[in-house]
Coordinates of C-alpha atoms in Angstrom, one line a residue:
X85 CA 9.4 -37.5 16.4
X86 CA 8.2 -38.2 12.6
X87 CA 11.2 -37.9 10.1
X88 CA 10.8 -37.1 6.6
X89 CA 12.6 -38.6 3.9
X90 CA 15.5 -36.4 4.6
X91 CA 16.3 -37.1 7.9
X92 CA 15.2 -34.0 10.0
X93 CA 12.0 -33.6 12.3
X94 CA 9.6 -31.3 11.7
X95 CA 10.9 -29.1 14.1
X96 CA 14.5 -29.4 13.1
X97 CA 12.9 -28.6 9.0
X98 CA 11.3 -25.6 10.7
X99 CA 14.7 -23.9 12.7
X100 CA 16.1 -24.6 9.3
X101 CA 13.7 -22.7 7.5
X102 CA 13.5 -19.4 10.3
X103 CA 17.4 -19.4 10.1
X104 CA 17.3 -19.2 5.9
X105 CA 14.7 -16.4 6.8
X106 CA 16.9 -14.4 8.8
X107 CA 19.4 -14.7 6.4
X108 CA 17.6 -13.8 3.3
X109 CA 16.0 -10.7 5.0
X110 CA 18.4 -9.2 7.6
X111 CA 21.8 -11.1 7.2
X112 CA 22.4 -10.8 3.6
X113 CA 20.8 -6.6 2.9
X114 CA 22.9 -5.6 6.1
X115 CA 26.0 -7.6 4.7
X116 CA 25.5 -5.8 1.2
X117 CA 25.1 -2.2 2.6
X118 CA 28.0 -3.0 5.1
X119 CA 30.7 -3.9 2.1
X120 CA 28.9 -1.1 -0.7
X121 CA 26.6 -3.3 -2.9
X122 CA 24.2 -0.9 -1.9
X123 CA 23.9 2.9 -1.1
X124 CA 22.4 3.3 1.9
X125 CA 20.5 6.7 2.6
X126 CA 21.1 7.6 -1.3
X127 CA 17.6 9.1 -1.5
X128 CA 17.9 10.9 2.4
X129 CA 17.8 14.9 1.8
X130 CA 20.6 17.2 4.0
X131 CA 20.3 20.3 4.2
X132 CA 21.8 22.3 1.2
X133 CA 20.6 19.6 -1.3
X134 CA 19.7 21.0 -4.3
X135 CA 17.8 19.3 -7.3
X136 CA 19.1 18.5 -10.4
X137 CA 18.7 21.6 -13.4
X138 CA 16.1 20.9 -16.0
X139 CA 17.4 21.4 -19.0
X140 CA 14.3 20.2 -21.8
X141 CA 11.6 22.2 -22.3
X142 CA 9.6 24.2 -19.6
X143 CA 6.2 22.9 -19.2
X144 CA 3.2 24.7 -20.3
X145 CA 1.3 26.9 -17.7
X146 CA -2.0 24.6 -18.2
X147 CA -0.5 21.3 -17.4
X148 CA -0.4 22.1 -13.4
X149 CA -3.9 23.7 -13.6
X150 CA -6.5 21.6 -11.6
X151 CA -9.1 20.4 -14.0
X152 CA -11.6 20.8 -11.8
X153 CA -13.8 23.5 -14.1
X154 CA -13.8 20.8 -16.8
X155 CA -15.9 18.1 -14.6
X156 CA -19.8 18.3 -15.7
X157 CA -22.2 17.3 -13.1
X158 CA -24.7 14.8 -13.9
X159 CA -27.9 15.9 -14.1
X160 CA -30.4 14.5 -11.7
X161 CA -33.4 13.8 -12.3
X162 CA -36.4 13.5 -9.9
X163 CA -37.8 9.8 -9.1
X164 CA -40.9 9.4 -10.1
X165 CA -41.1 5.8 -9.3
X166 CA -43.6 5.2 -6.2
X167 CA -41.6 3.4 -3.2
X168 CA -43.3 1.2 -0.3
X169 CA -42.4 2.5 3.1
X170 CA -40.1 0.5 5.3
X171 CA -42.2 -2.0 7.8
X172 CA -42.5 -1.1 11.5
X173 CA -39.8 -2.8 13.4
X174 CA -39.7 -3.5 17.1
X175 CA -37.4 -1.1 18.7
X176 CA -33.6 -3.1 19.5
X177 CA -33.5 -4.7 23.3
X178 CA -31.0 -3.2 25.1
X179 CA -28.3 -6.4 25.7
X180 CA -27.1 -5.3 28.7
X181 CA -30.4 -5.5 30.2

């Protein structure tokens, strides 16, 4: 096989490069949940969860209002521009015939 200029084949470059693959995504995350770097299931809800007390001020009533009333439509107006019709066209051939 072809070697590059450090030595490995190009199927020994890729193994290397699917094992620091691995490593990076699955090896290392589970590594850092397993000793604490991470929290896992920090954001999972039990049962008997509550969620934190607000304590600023209370939002007004019209915030969570839909807006919907305030859309306008557009106004349509109708075409007045004259438009060819479309040419006659061959009915389609059934392929499986």
């Amino acid at each position: 096989m072809i070697k590059n200029r450090s030595g490995l084949t190009i199927l020994e470059a890729l193994v290397v490069m699917a094992v620091c693959v691995v490593l990076l995504w699955i090896v290392i995350p589970v590594g850092m949940v397993r000793l604490g770097w991470k929290e896992a299931g920090a954001m999972v809800v039990t049962e008997g969860d509550k969620a934190p007390e607000y304590k600023g001020e209370p939002l007004e009533p019209d915030v969570l209002r839909p807006r919907v009333d305030e859309m306008k439509t557009p106004r349509v107006l109708p075409d007045s521009q004259f438009l060819p019709k479309a040419p006659n066209t061959p009915p389609k051939k059934n392929p499986l015939e």
